[in-house]
Amino acid sequence: MADAVVTDTRTPTEPGWFRRNKLAIAPWIFLIPALIFFAIYVVIPIFESLWLSLYEWNGLYDAEGNSTATWVGFQNYVKLWDDPNFWTSLRNNIAWLVLYMLAVPLGLFIALFLNQTVTGMRFYKSMFFFPFVISQVVVGLIFGWFYNPDFGVVGTVWKAIFCEETTNILGNVTFNCSRPAPDILSSPEWATYGIIAAGLWPQIAYCMILYLTGLNNVAADQIEAARLDGAKGWKMLWYVVVPQLKPATFIAVVVTVIGALRSFDMIAIMTQGGPFGSTNVLSHYMYEVAISEYGERYGYGSSVATVLFGIMLFFISYFLWRMYQDEKGGR
Amino acid sequence: MFPRPIEKSGPAAKAAYQAFLPFALILWLLPLLAIFLTSIRSAADINSGNVFGWPSEFAIIENYTAVFTQSAAAQYMWNSVLITVPTVMISVALACLAGYALAIYKFRVALPLFFLFVAGNFIPFQILMVPVRDMSVQTGLYDTIAGQFLFHAAFQTGFCTLFMRNFIKALPFDLIESARIEGVAEWKIFWFVVLPLVRPAIAALAVLIFTFVWNDFFWANVLTQGESAKPITAGVRALNGQFVNNWHLVSAASLLAAIPPVVCFFLMQRHFIAGLTLGAVK
């Protein structure tokens, strides 16, 4: 402090405007590159999409470089209301949201199973996390084969249980099955669940790692105290451990909700929305209508994206509100 | 510790637990093992329908070289590198600056701006798709490497800023305060005081962003067309069409696509997990 006073007396002229406002200007200089970049690619496009959802546009421009979009108001949304594919997608989105949540308790379960200190445990923990590290494209391909009724694991296990193998004189093997093996991805009723199960695999791994870190920070003295009081097993888990895991649970729920609503890769790889659109979700349906061989319907696609954005915004607002409460408490 | 340490349960339980671990792991990674076994099988096995049984012969070298000689896999891999590396550098650099500003300075819009970055990180890609694609076409960035890394860098800046801001916020503020009293310029505080302290966070972010962007599939489809700029994820899908019924080659290609993030994860495991769980446990 003394230093600052000395400097002031040494400069009789008014310090420059920049110097005086240093602490007000500096943050903006640090922020501007990121803000500009983020605005161009993220913030502005959101509003453009919202706006575009009120137009009909095939993405083309006329000779002068003006967009050929025509204003249709809320007509795209009216069309959505009558579009059975939209409702199927929305229903599947809800199925994803609900079933994806299984990743949270299952992740906790595996974390509890692995939360021991035996030799090689670090290796096991990282191997269990493995599915999360690889691309969903690869996961989708793997499970696509997995479900194949002829030669996939599902088909092989099915044959072992329900089929009788017979070899004729020529040495050809035929299978006599009491029930044919299920072709999960070709069945409109089951395909979505098959994809969700595949998606759960990496998601459980993610939740598991969040819980493993959370378990590290559980207060040992509280557990000891509860043990002395005779708590164990489920009671201990539910009344002592789970409340302490609240921050980990919150993050696990956040990433699972976002993951469920964002699901695109697996569907694109495994079924492309089929059979008959039965596995579509909003994120994939939007892509399909906006960039497809049936012509590009940017406006209609944007209205699908807007609906998805609206659903997401509902969750995002809640997360931000929770974060805001934390920030207020943290100061 | 919960559950009760297995050591306290007697040798029998401990032995049972340790015996069960590998079994559980194999079950958990069964899909991966299956694809690995497929990738080292010969074409004869595939044709005779032996896709999930024990391979009759090991064709590991043949299959993996075939992927490179019979397809553009090498090009796809290289494209992925060219997209991922600049993304990591740009987004982490921008986020260090922005995170510093949001954590250290007290100004009215600091929290709203922070929330803007957080929210941007959670939105569905589809709401950006049409405008970003259109903008890329207009500016000649469509179907280029630069078009992809610029977008990824901008988008990942949201997550990186969230991350850096929380990390810098947790540093002792006295350090910055005392540097200011000493009359150190703001950018020097950033460069000489804060940046050395956030190195672990930078490492964590770098591996995370590398993995996220390497594994991207959606934007690869939206922003590219031909082979020249396609990353490996989209390439694997293309190979899936090209190598119809050659599952041994497709699985080899898929595993190749998975190698860089996996290697990255195993080399930087601690940072990777610290990155994912930052904020989960306060």
Coordinates of C-alpha atoms in Angstrom, one line a residue:
Chain A
M1 CA 0.0 0.0 0.0
A2 CA 2.8 2.4 0.9
D3 CA 4.3 1.8 -2.5
A4 CA 1.1 2.9 -4.3
V5 CA 1.0 6.1 -2.4
V6 CA 4.6 6.9 -3.3
T7 CA 4.0 6.3 -7.0
D8 CA 1.0 8.6 -6.9
T9 CA 3.1 11.5 -5.5
R10 CA 5.8 10.9 -8.1
T11 CA 3.4 11.4 -11.0
P12 CA 1.9 14.9 -10.7
T13 CA 0.0 14.6 -13.9
E14 CA -3.3 12.6 -13.9
P15 CA -2.5 8.9 -14.6
G16 CA -3.7 7.9 -18.1
W17 CA -7.3 6.8 -18.6
F18 CA -6.1 3.2 -19.3
R19 CA -4.1 3.1 -16.0
R20 CA -7.0 4.4 -13.9
N21 CA -9.4 1.9 -15.4
K22 CA -7.0 -0.9 -15.5
L23 CA -9.0 -3.3 -13.5
A24 CA -12.2 -2.5 -15.4
I25 CA -10.6 -3.0 -18.9
A26 CA -8.2 -5.8 -18.3
P27 CA -10.9 -8.6 -18.0
W28 CA -12.3 -7.6 -21.3
I29 CA -8.9 -7.8 -23.0
F30 CA -8.6 -11.4 -21.7
L31 CA -12.2 -12.2 -22.6
I32 CA -12.5 -10.8 -26.0
P33 CA -10.9 -13.5 -28.1
A34 CA -12.9 -16.3 -26.5
L35 CA -16.1 -14.3 -26.6
I36 CA -15.8 -13.4 -30.3
F37 CA -15.1 -16.9 -31.2
F38 CA -17.8 -18.3 -29.1
A39 CA -20.3 -15.8 -30.3
I40 CA -19.6 -16.5 -34.0
Y41 CA -19.9 -20.3 -33.8
V42 CA -22.3 -20.8 -30.9
V43 CA -24.3 -17.9 -29.7
I44 CA -25.3 -16.3 -33.0
P45 CA -26.1 -19.6 -34.7
I46 CA -28.6 -20.4 -32.0
F47 CA -30.6 -17.3 -32.8
E48 CA -30.2 -17.9 -36.5
S49 CA -31.6 -21.4 -36.1
L50 CA -34.6 -20.1 -34.0
W51 CA -35.2 -17.5 -36.7
L52 CA -34.7 -19.9 -39.6
S53 CA -37.4 -22.2 -38.1
L54 CA -39.9 -19.7 -39.2
Y55 CA -38.8 -20.0 -42.8
E56 CA -38.9 -22.6 -45.6
W57 CA -35.5 -22.9 -47.2
N58 CA -33.6 -25.5 -49.2
G59 CA -30.3 -23.9 -48.4
L60 CA -29.8 -22.3 -51.8
Y61 CA -29.0 -18.7 -52.8
D62 CA -30.0 -16.8 -55.9
A63 CA -27.6 -15.3 -58.4
E64 CA -27.2 -12.1 -56.3
G65 CA -26.2 -14.2 -53.3
N66 CA -29.5 -13.6 -51.4
S67 CA -31.0 -16.5 -49.6
T68 CA -34.1 -18.0 -51.2
A69 CA -35.8 -18.6 -47.9
T70 CA -39.5 -17.7 -47.7
W71 CA -41.3 -16.7 -44.5
V72 CA -43.8 -19.2 -43.3
G73 CA -44.3 -18.1 -39.7
F74 CA -45.2 -21.0 -37.4
Q75 CA -46.2 -23.3 -40.3
N76 CA -43.2 -25.5 -39.7
Y77 CA -44.4 -26.1 -36.1
V78 CA -47.9 -26.8 -37.3
K79 CA -46.4 -29.4 -39.7
L80 CA -44.4 -30.9 -36.8
W81 CA -47.6 -31.4 -34.9
D82 CA -49.0 -33.5 -37.7
D83 CA -45.8 -35.3 -38.3
P84 CA -45.9 -38.9 -36.9
N85 CA -42.1 -39.1 -37.3
F86 CA -41.7 -36.2 -35.0
W87 CA -43.8 -37.8 -32.3
T88 CA -42.0 -41.1 -32.6
S89 CA -38.7 -39.2 -32.2
L90 CA -40.0 -37.4 -29.2
R91 CA -41.3 -40.6 -27.6
N92 CA -37.9 -42.2 -28.2
N93 CA -36.2 -39.2 -26.7
I94 CA -38.2 -39.7 -23.5
A95 CA -37.3 -43.4 -23.5
W96 CA -33.7 -42.4 -23.8
L97 CA -34.0 -40.0 -20.9
V98 CA -35.7 -42.4 -18.6
L99 CA -33.6 -45.5 -19.4
Y100 CA -30.3 -43.7 -19.6
M101 CA -30.8 -42.7 -16.0
L102 CA -30.1 -46.4 -15.2
A103 CA -26.5 -45.4 -15.8
V104 CA -26.4 -43.5 -12.5
P105 CA -27.3 -46.3 -10.0
L106 CA -25.4 -48.9 -12.1
G107 CA -22.4 -46.7 -12.1
L108 CA -22.6 -46.4 -8.4
F109 CA -23.0 -50.1 -8.1
I110 CA -19.8 -50.8 -10.1
A111 CA -18.0 -48.0 -8.2
L112 CA -18.9 -49.7 -4.9
F113 CA -17.8 -53.0 -6.2
L114 CA -14.4 -51.6 -7.3
N115 CA -13.8 -49.4 -4.3
Q116 CA -11.3 -51.7 -2.6
T117 CA -7.6 -51.7 -2.3
V118 CA -6.3 -55.0 -3.5
T119 CA -3.3 -55.4 -5.8
G120 CA -4.0 -54.3 -9.4
M121 CA -7.0 -52.3 -8.5
R122 CA -5.9 -49.3 -10.5
F123 CA -5.7 -51.4 -13.5
Y124 CA -9.2 -52.8 -13.0
K125 CA -10.6 -49.3 -12.4
S126 CA -9.1 -48.0 -15.6
M127 CA -10.2 -51.0 -17.7
F128 CA -13.8 -50.6 -16.4
F129 CA -13.6 -47.0 -17.6
F130 CA -12.4 -48.0 -21.0
P131 CA -15.8 -48.0 -22.9
F132 CA -16.1 -44.2 -22.3
V133 CA -12.8 -43.4 -23.9
I134 CA -13.6 -45.0 -27.3
S135 CA -15.7 -43.3 -29.9
Q136 CA -19.5 -44.0 -29.9
V137 CA -19.1 -44.8 -33.6
V138 CA -16.9 -47.8 -32.6
V139 CA -19.3 -48.7 -29.7
G140 CA -22.2 -48.6 -32.2
L141 CA -20.4 -50.9 -34.6
I142 CA -19.4 -53.3 -31.9
F143 CA -23.0 -53.6 -30.6
G144 CA -24.3 -53.8 -34.1
W145 CA -22.4 -57.1 -34.6
F146 CA -23.2 -58.1 -31.1
Y147 CA -26.9 -58.1 -31.8
N148 CA -26.6 -59.9 -35.1
P149 CA -29.0 -62.9 -35.0
D150 CA -26.9 -65.0 -37.3
F151 CA -23.4 -64.7 -36.0
G152 CA -23.4 -62.1 -33.3
V153 CA -23.0 -63.0 -29.6
V154 CA -26.8 -62.7 -29.1
G155 CA -27.3 -65.1 -32.0
T156 CA -24.6 -67.5 -30.7
V157 CA -26.0 -67.6 -27.2
W158 CA -29.5 -68.1 -28.5
K159 CA -28.4 -71.0 -30.6
A160 CA -26.8 -72.6 -27.6
I161 CA -30.0 -72.3 -25.6
F162 CA -32.8 -72.7 -28.1
C163 CA -31.4 -74.6 -31.0
E164 CA -30.5 -78.1 -31.8
E165 CA -27.5 -78.6 -34.1
T166 CA -27.8 -81.3 -36.7
T167 CA -25.2 -82.3 -39.3
N168 CA -26.5 -84.0 -42.4
I169 CA -24.6 -86.6 -44.5
L170 CA -22.9 -83.9 -46.6
G171 CA -21.5 -82.3 -43.4
N172 CA -23.7 -79.2 -43.6
V173 CA -24.7 -77.9 -40.2
T174 CA -28.3 -76.8 -39.8
F175 CA -29.9 -75.5 -36.7
N176 CA -33.4 -76.4 -35.5
C177 CA -34.6 -73.7 -33.3
S178 CA -37.6 -73.8 -31.0
R179 CA -37.7 -70.0 -31.5
P180 CA -35.8 -68.0 -34.0
A181 CA -33.1 -65.7 -32.7
P182 CA -34.3 -62.1 -32.2
D183 CA -33.1 -59.6 -34.7
I184 CA -33.0 -56.7 -32.3
L185 CA -32.0 -53.9 -34.6
S186 CA -34.5 -54.9 -37.3
S187 CA -37.4 -55.0 -34.9
P188 CA -39.3 -51.7 -34.6
E189 CA -40.3 -52.6 -31.0
W190 CA -36.9 -53.5 -29.7
A191 CA -34.3 -51.6 -31.8
T192 CA -34.5 -48.4 -29.7
Y193 CA -33.9 -50.4 -26.5
G194 CA -31.0 -52.2 -28.1
I195 CA -29.4 -48.9 -29.0
I196 CA -30.0 -47.5 -25.5
A197 CA -28.4 -50.6 -24.0
A198 CA -25.4 -50.0 -26.2
G199 CA -25.3 -46.3 -25.1
L200 CA -25.5 -47.3 -21.5
W201 CA -22.3 -49.2 -21.7
P202 CA -20.0 -46.1 -21.9
Q203 CA -22.3 -44.0 -19.8
I204 CA -22.2 -46.4 -16.9
A205 CA -18.4 -46.2 -17.1
Y206 CA -18.6 -42.4 -16.9
C207 CA -20.9 -42.4 -13.9
M208 CA -18.7 -45.1 -12.3
I209 CA -15.6 -42.9 -12.5
L210 CA -17.5 -39.9 -11.0
Y211 CA -18.6 -42.1 -8.1
L212 CA -15.2 -43.6 -7.5
T213 CA -13.8 -40.1 -7.1
G214 CA -16.8 -39.2 -4.9
L215 CA -16.2 -42.3 -2.7
N216 CA -12.6 -41.2 -2.1
N217 CA -13.9 -38.1 -0.4
V218 CA -16.5 -39.7 1.8
A219 CA -15.7 -38.9 5.4
A220 CA -14.2 -42.0 7.1
D221 CA -15.1 -40.8 10.6
Q222 CA -18.8 -40.6 9.8
I223 CA -18.7 -44.1 8.4
E224 CA -16.9 -45.3 11.5
A225 CA -19.4 -43.6 13.7
A226 CA -22.3 -45.1 11.8
R227 CA -20.7 -48.5 12.1
L228 CA -20.4 -48.1 15.8
D229 CA -24.2 -47.4 15.8
G230 CA -24.7 -50.7 14.1
A231 CA -25.4 -49.4 10.6
K232 CA -24.3 -51.5 7.7
G233 CA -25.1 -52.6 4.2
W234 CA -28.1 -50.9 2.5
K235 CA -28.9 -48.7 5.5
M236 CA -25.3 -47.4 5.7
L237 CA -25.3 -46.8 1.9
W238 CA -28.6 -45.0 1.8
Y239 CA -28.4 -42.9 5.0
V240 CA -24.7 -42.2 5.3
V241 CA -22.9 -42.7 2.0
V242 CA -25.3 -41.6 -0.7
P243 CA -26.0 -38.2 1.0
Q244 CA -22.3 -37.5 1.0
L245 CA -22.1 -38.5 -2.7
K246 CA -24.6 -35.7 -3.6
P247 CA -22.2 -33.6 -5.7
A248 CA -21.1 -36.7 -7.7
T249 CA -24.7 -37.7 -8.2
F250 CA -25.6 -34.2 -9.4
I251 CA -22.8 -34.3 -12.0
A252 CA -23.7 -37.8 -13.0
V253 CA -27.3 -36.8 -13.6
V254 CA -26.3 -33.8 -15.6
V255 CA -24.0 -35.6 -17.9
T256 CA -26.5 -38.5 -18.3
V257 CA -29.4 -36.2 -19.2
I258 CA -27.2 -34.3 -21.7
G259 CA -25.9 -37.6 -23.1
A260 CA -29.4 -39.0 -23.5
L261 CA -30.7 -35.9 -25.3
R262 CA -27.6 -35.6 -27.5
S263 CA -27.6 -39.2 -28.6
F264 CA -26.9 -39.2 -32.3
D265 CA -23.8 -41.2 -33.2
M266 CA -25.2 -44.6 -32.1
I267 CA -28.4 -44.2 -33.9
A268 CA -26.7 -43.0 -37.1
I269 CA -24.4 -46.0 -37.0
M270 CA -26.7 -48.7 -35.8
T271 CA -30.0 -48.1 -37.5
Q272 CA -30.0 -44.6 -39.1
G273 CA -33.4 -44.1 -37.5
G274 CA -34.9 -47.2 -39.0
P275 CA -36.6 -49.6 -39.2
F276 CA -39.4 -47.3 -40.5
G277 CA -38.2 -44.4 -38.4
S278 CA -38.9 -46.3 -35.2
T279 CA -35.5 -45.5 -33.6
N280 CA -35.3 -41.9 -34.5
V281 CA -34.8 -39.3 -31.9
L282 CA -35.1 -35.5 -32.4
S283 CA -31.3 -35.1 -32.8
H284 CA -31.2 -37.6 -35.6
Y285 CA -34.5 -36.7 -37.2
M286 CA -33.4 -33.1 -37.5
Y287 CA -30.3 -34.2 -39.3
E288 CA -32.3 -36.4 -41.5
V289 CA -34.8 -33.7 -42.7
A290 CA -32.1 -31.0 -43.0
I291 CA -29.5 -32.9 -44.9
S292 CA -30.8 -35.9 -46.8
E293 CA -31.3 -37.2 -50.2
Y294 CA -34.9 -36.1 -50.2
G295 CA -33.9 -32.5 -50.4
E296 CA -32.7 -30.2 -47.8
R297 CA -35.4 -28.7 -45.6
Y298 CA -33.4 -26.3 -43.4
G299 CA -36.4 -24.5 -42.0
Y300 CA -38.2 -27.6 -41.0
G301 CA -35.0 -29.1 -39.6
S302 CA -34.5 -26.0 -37.6
S303 CA -37.9 -26.2 -36.1
V304 CA -37.1 -29.8 -34.9
A305 CA -33.8 -28.5 -33.5
T306 CA -35.7 -25.7 -31.7
V307 CA -37.9 -28.2 -30.0
L308 CA -34.9 -30.2 -28.9
F309 CA -33.2 -27.0 -27.8
G310 CA -36.3 -26.1 -25.8
I311 CA -36.3 -29.4 -24.0
M312 CA -32.6 -29.1 -23.3
L313 CA -33.0 -25.5 -22.1
F314 CA -35.4 -26.7 -19.4
F315 CA -32.6 -28.9 -18.0
I316 CA -29.8 -26.4 -18.6
S317 CA -31.8 -23.7 -16.7
Y318 CA -32.1 -26.0 -13.8
F319 CA -28.4 -26.9 -13.8
L320 CA -27.5 -23.2 -14.0
W321 CA -29.8 -22.4 -11.2
R322 CA -28.2 -25.0 -9.0
M323 CA -24.8 -23.7 -9.9
Y324 CA -25.9 -20.2 -9.1
Q325 CA -27.0 -21.4 -5.6
D326 CA -23.5 -22.9 -5.2
E327 CA -21.8 -19.7 -6.3
K328 CA -23.7 -17.6 -3.9
G329 CA -22.9 -20.0 -1.1
G330 CA -19.3 -20.3 -2.1
R331 CA -18.5 -16.6 -1.6
Chain B
M1 CA -14.3 -46.3 3.6
F2 CA -17.4 -47.9 2.1
P3 CA -17.9 -50.7 1.5
R4 CA -15.9 -52.3 4.3
P5 CA -12.4 -53.0 3.1
I6 CA -12.2 -56.6 1.8
E7 CA -9.1 -57.2 3.9
K8 CA -11.2 -57.1 7.0
S9 CA -13.5 -59.9 5.8
G10 CA -11.0 -62.7 6.1
P11 CA -8.8 -64.5 3.5
A12 CA -11.7 -66.5 1.9
A13 CA -13.7 -63.4 1.0
K14 CA -10.6 -61.7 -0.2
A15 CA -9.6 -64.6 -2.5
A16 CA -13.2 -64.8 -3.8
Y17 CA -13.2 -61.1 -4.6
Q18 CA -9.9 -61.3 -6.4
A19 CA -10.9 -64.3 -8.3
F20 CA -14.2 -62.6 -9.3
L21 CA -12.5 -59.4 -10.5
P22 CA -11.0 -60.7 -13.8
F23 CA -14.2 -62.5 -14.5
A24 CA -16.3 -59.4 -14.1
L25 CA -13.9 -57.4 -16.2
I26 CA -14.1 -59.9 -19.1
L27 CA -17.8 -59.8 -19.0
W28 CA -17.8 -56.0 -19.0
L29 CA -15.4 -55.8 -21.9
L30 CA -16.9 -58.7 -23.8
P31 CA -18.0 -56.5 -26.7
L32 CA -14.5 -55.2 -27.1
L33 CA -12.9 -58.6 -26.8
A34 CA -15.2 -59.9 -29.5
I35 CA -14.3 -57.1 -31.9
F36 CA -10.6 -57.6 -31.2
L37 CA -10.9 -61.3 -31.9
T38 CA -12.7 -60.5 -35.1
S39 CA -10.0 -58.0 -36.2
I40 CA -7.3 -60.7 -36.0
R41 CA -9.3 -63.4 -37.8
S42 CA -8.6 -64.5 -41.4
A43 CA -11.1 -63.9 -44.2
A44 CA -11.6 -67.6 -44.4
D45 CA -13.0 -67.6 -40.9
I46 CA -15.4 -64.8 -41.7
N47 CA -16.6 -66.5 -44.9
S48 CA -17.2 -69.8 -43.0
G49 CA -19.2 -68.0 -40.4
N50 CA -16.7 -68.3 -37.6
V51 CA -17.1 -64.7 -36.4
F52 CA -17.2 -65.0 -32.7
G53 CA -15.6 -68.4 -32.1
W54 CA -11.8 -68.9 -31.6
P55 CA -9.9 -67.8 -34.7
S56 CA -8.6 -70.7 -36.8
E57 CA -5.5 -68.7 -37.6
F58 CA -4.2 -65.3 -36.6
A59 CA -4.1 -62.7 -39.3
I60 CA -3.3 -59.7 -37.2
I61 CA -0.6 -58.2 -39.4
E62 CA -2.5 -59.0 -42.7
N63 CA -5.7 -57.4 -41.5
Y64 CA -4.2 -54.3 -40.1
T65 CA -2.0 -53.6 -43.1
A66 CA -5.0 -54.4 -45.4
V67 CA -6.9 -51.6 -43.8
F68 CA -4.2 -49.1 -44.7
T69 CA -3.5 -50.5 -48.2
Q70 CA -7.1 -51.0 -49.3
S71 CA -8.6 -47.9 -47.9
A72 CA -8.0 -44.3 -47.1
A73 CA -7.6 -45.0 -43.4
A74 CA -4.2 -43.4 -43.2
Q75 CA -5.6 -40.3 -44.7
Y76 CA -8.5 -40.3 -42.3
M77 CA -6.2 -40.8 -39.3
W78 CA -4.0 -37.9 -40.4
N79 CA -7.0 -35.7 -40.9
S80 CA -8.1 -36.5 -37.4
V81 CA -4.7 -35.4 -36.1
L82 CA -4.8 -32.2 -38.1
I83 CA -8.3 -31.4 -36.7
T84 CA -7.6 -32.4 -33.1
V85 CA -4.3 -30.8 -32.4
P86 CA -5.2 -27.2 -33.4
T87 CA -8.5 -27.5 -31.6
V88 CA -6.8 -28.4 -28.4
M89 CA -4.3 -25.6 -28.7
I90 CA -6.8 -22.9 -29.6
S91 CA -9.5 -23.8 -27.1
V92 CA -7.2 -24.3 -24.2
A93 CA -5.4 -21.0 -24.9
L94 CA -8.6 -19.0 -25.2
A95 CA -10.0 -20.6 -22.1
C96 CA -7.0 -19.8 -20.0
L97 CA -7.4 -16.1 -20.9
A98 CA -11.2 -16.1 -20.4
G99 CA -11.1 -18.3 -17.3
Y100 CA -8.6 -15.9 -15.8
A101 CA -10.8 -12.9 -16.5
L102 CA -13.9 -14.6 -15.1
A103 CA -12.2 -15.9 -12.0
I104 CA -10.0 -13.0 -10.9
Y105 CA -11.8 -9.8 -11.8
K106 CA -15.0 -8.7 -10.1
F107 CA -17.3 -7.1 -12.6
R108 CA -21.0 -7.2 -13.0
V109 CA -21.4 -9.5 -16.0
A110 CA -18.7 -12.0 -14.9
L111 CA -21.2 -14.5 -13.7
P112 CA -23.7 -14.1 -16.6
L113 CA -20.8 -14.5 -19.0
F114 CA -19.6 -17.6 -17.2
F115 CA -23.0 -19.1 -17.4
L116 CA -23.2 -18.3 -21.1
F117 CA -20.1 -20.5 -21.6
V118 CA -21.5 -23.2 -19.4
A119 CA -24.9 -23.2 -21.1
G120 CA -23.3 -23.1 -24.6
N121 CA -21.4 -26.3 -23.6
F122 CA -24.7 -28.1 -22.9
I123 CA -26.8 -27.2 -26.0
P124 CA -27.6 -29.7 -28.6
F125 CA -25.4 -29.6 -31.7
Q126 CA -28.5 -29.6 -34.0
I127 CA -29.4 -26.0 -33.0
L128 CA -26.1 -24.9 -34.5
M129 CA -26.0 -27.2 -37.5
V130 CA -27.7 -25.3 -40.3
P131 CA -26.1 -21.9 -39.6
V132 CA -22.6 -23.3 -39.0
R133 CA -22.8 -25.4 -42.1
D134 CA -24.1 -22.5 -44.2
M135 CA -21.5 -20.2 -42.8
S136 CA -18.8 -22.8 -43.7
V137 CA -20.1 -23.1 -47.2
Q138 CA -20.1 -19.3 -47.6
T139 CA -16.6 -18.8 -46.3
G140 CA -15.1 -21.7 -48.2
L141 CA -14.5 -23.6 -45.0
Y142 CA -16.9 -26.4 -45.9
D143 CA -15.1 -29.8 -46.4
T144 CA -11.8 -28.5 -45.1
I145 CA -9.7 -29.3 -42.1
A146 CA -9.7 -25.7 -40.9
G147 CA -13.5 -25.5 -41.1
Q148 CA -13.7 -28.4 -38.6
F149 CA -11.0 -27.3 -36.1
L150 CA -12.3 -23.7 -36.0
F151 CA -15.7 -24.9 -35.1
H152 CA -14.5 -27.5 -32.5
A153 CA -12.2 -24.9 -31.0
A154 CA -15.0 -22.4 -30.6
F155 CA -17.4 -24.9 -29.2
Q156 CA -14.9 -26.6 -26.8
T157 CA -14.0 -23.1 -25.5
G158 CA -17.2 -23.2 -23.5
F159 CA -16.3 -26.3 -21.6
C160 CA -12.6 -25.3 -21.3
T161 CA -13.6 -21.9 -19.9
L162 CA -15.9 -23.5 -17.3
F163 CA -13.1 -25.7 -16.3
M164 CA -10.3 -23.1 -16.2
R165 CA -12.5 -20.6 -14.4
N166 CA -13.3 -23.0 -11.6
F167 CA -9.7 -24.1 -11.3
I168 CA -8.3 -20.5 -11.2
K169 CA -11.0 -19.5 -8.7
A170 CA -9.7 -22.2 -6.4
L171 CA -6.2 -20.7 -6.4
P172 CA -5.3 -18.6 -3.4
F173 CA -6.3 -15.0 -4.3
D174 CA -3.7 -13.5 -2.0
L175 CA -1.1 -14.4 -4.6
I176 CA -2.7 -12.2 -7.2
E177 CA -3.5 -9.5 -4.7
S178 CA 0.1 -9.2 -3.5
A179 CA 1.4 -9.2 -7.1
R180 CA -0.9 -6.3 -7.8
I181 CA 0.3 -4.4 -4.7
E182 CA 3.8 -4.9 -6.0
G183 CA 2.7 -3.2 -9.2
V184 CA 3.0 -6.1 -11.5
A185 CA 1.1 -5.6 -14.8
E186 CA -2.1 -7.6 -15.2
W187 CA -0.8 -9.7 -18.1
K188 CA 2.4 -10.4 -16.2
I189 CA 0.3 -11.7 -13.3
F190 CA -1.5 -14.0 -15.8
W191 CA 1.7 -15.1 -17.5
F192 CA 4.1 -15.5 -14.5
V193 CA 1.8 -16.2 -11.6
V194 CA -1.3 -17.9 -12.8
L195 CA -0.2 -19.8 -15.8
P196 CA 2.5 -21.9 -14.1
L197 CA -0.1 -22.8 -11.4
V198 CA -2.7 -24.0 -13.8
R199 CA -0.4 -26.5 -15.7
P200 CA -2.1 -29.6 -14.3
A201 CA -5.5 -28.2 -15.4
I202 CA -4.1 -27.5 -18.9
A203 CA -2.9 -31.1 -19.1
A204 CA -6.2 -32.4 -18.0
L205 CA -8.1 -30.2 -20.5
A206 CA -5.7 -31.1 -23.3
V207 CA -6.4 -34.9 -23.0
L208 CA -10.1 -34.4 -22.5
I209 CA -10.5 -32.1 -25.5
F210 CA -8.3 -34.4 -27.6
T211 CA -10.6 -37.3 -26.8
F212 CA -13.8 -35.4 -27.3
V213 CA -12.8 -34.0 -30.7
W214 CA -11.1 -37.2 -31.9
N215 CA -14.4 -39.1 -31.2
D216 CA -16.6 -36.5 -32.9
F217 CA -18.8 -37.9 -35.5
F218 CA -21.7 -35.5 -36.0
W219 CA -19.6 -32.5 -37.2
A220 CA -17.5 -34.7 -39.4
N221 CA -20.7 -35.5 -41.2
V222 CA -22.1 -32.0 -41.3
L223 CA -19.0 -30.2 -42.3
T224 CA -17.3 -32.6 -44.8
Q225 CA -18.3 -34.4 -47.9
G226 CA -15.4 -36.2 -49.6
E227 CA -12.4 -38.1 -48.3
S228 CA -10.0 -35.2 -48.2
A229 CA -11.1 -33.7 -44.9
K230 CA -12.9 -36.6 -43.2
P231 CA -11.7 -37.7 -39.8
I232 CA -11.3 -41.3 -38.8
T233 CA -14.7 -41.7 -37.1
A234 CA -16.5 -40.8 -40.3
G235 CA -13.9 -42.8 -42.2
V236 CA -14.8 -45.9 -40.2
R237 CA -18.4 -45.5 -41.2
A238 CA -17.4 -45.1 -44.8
L239 CA -15.2 -48.3 -44.5
N240 CA -18.2 -50.1 -43.1
G241 CA -19.9 -49.5 -46.4
Q242 CA -16.8 -50.2 -48.4
F243 CA -15.8 -53.5 -46.7
V244 CA -19.3 -55.1 -46.7
N245 CA -19.1 -58.4 -45.0
N246 CA -15.4 -58.0 -44.3
W247 CA -15.9 -57.6 -40.6
H248 CA -12.4 -58.5 -39.9
L249 CA -11.2 -55.3 -41.7
V250 CA -13.9 -53.1 -40.3
S251 CA -13.2 -54.2 -36.8
A252 CA -9.5 -53.6 -37.4
A253 CA -10.2 -50.1 -38.6
S254 CA -12.5 -49.4 -35.7
L255 CA -9.8 -50.5 -33.2
L256 CA -7.3 -48.3 -35.0
A257 CA -9.6 -45.4 -34.6
A258 CA -9.8 -46.0 -30.9
I259 CA -6.1 -46.3 -30.3
P260 CA -5.1 -42.6 -30.0
P261 CA -7.6 -41.6 -27.4
V262 CA -7.0 -44.9 -25.5
V263 CA -3.2 -44.3 -25.5
C264 CA -3.8 -40.7 -24.5
F265 CA -6.0 -41.9 -21.6
F266 CA -3.5 -44.5 -20.3
L267 CA -0.6 -42.0 -20.5
M268 CA -2.5 -39.2 -18.8
Q269 CA -4.9 -41.2 -16.7
R270 CA -4.7 -39.2 -13.6
H271 CA -5.2 -35.9 -15.5
F272 CA -8.0 -37.3 -17.6
I273 CA -10.0 -38.4 -14.6
A274 CA -9.2 -35.3 -12.6
G275 CA -10.6 -33.4 -15.6
L276 CA -13.8 -35.3 -15.8
T277 CA -14.5 -35.1 -12.1
L278 CA -13.5 -31.5 -11.4
G279 CA -16.4 -29.9 -9.8
A280 CA -18.0 -33.2 -9.0
V281 CA -16.3 -33.3 -5.7
K282 CA -15.8 -30.0 -4.0

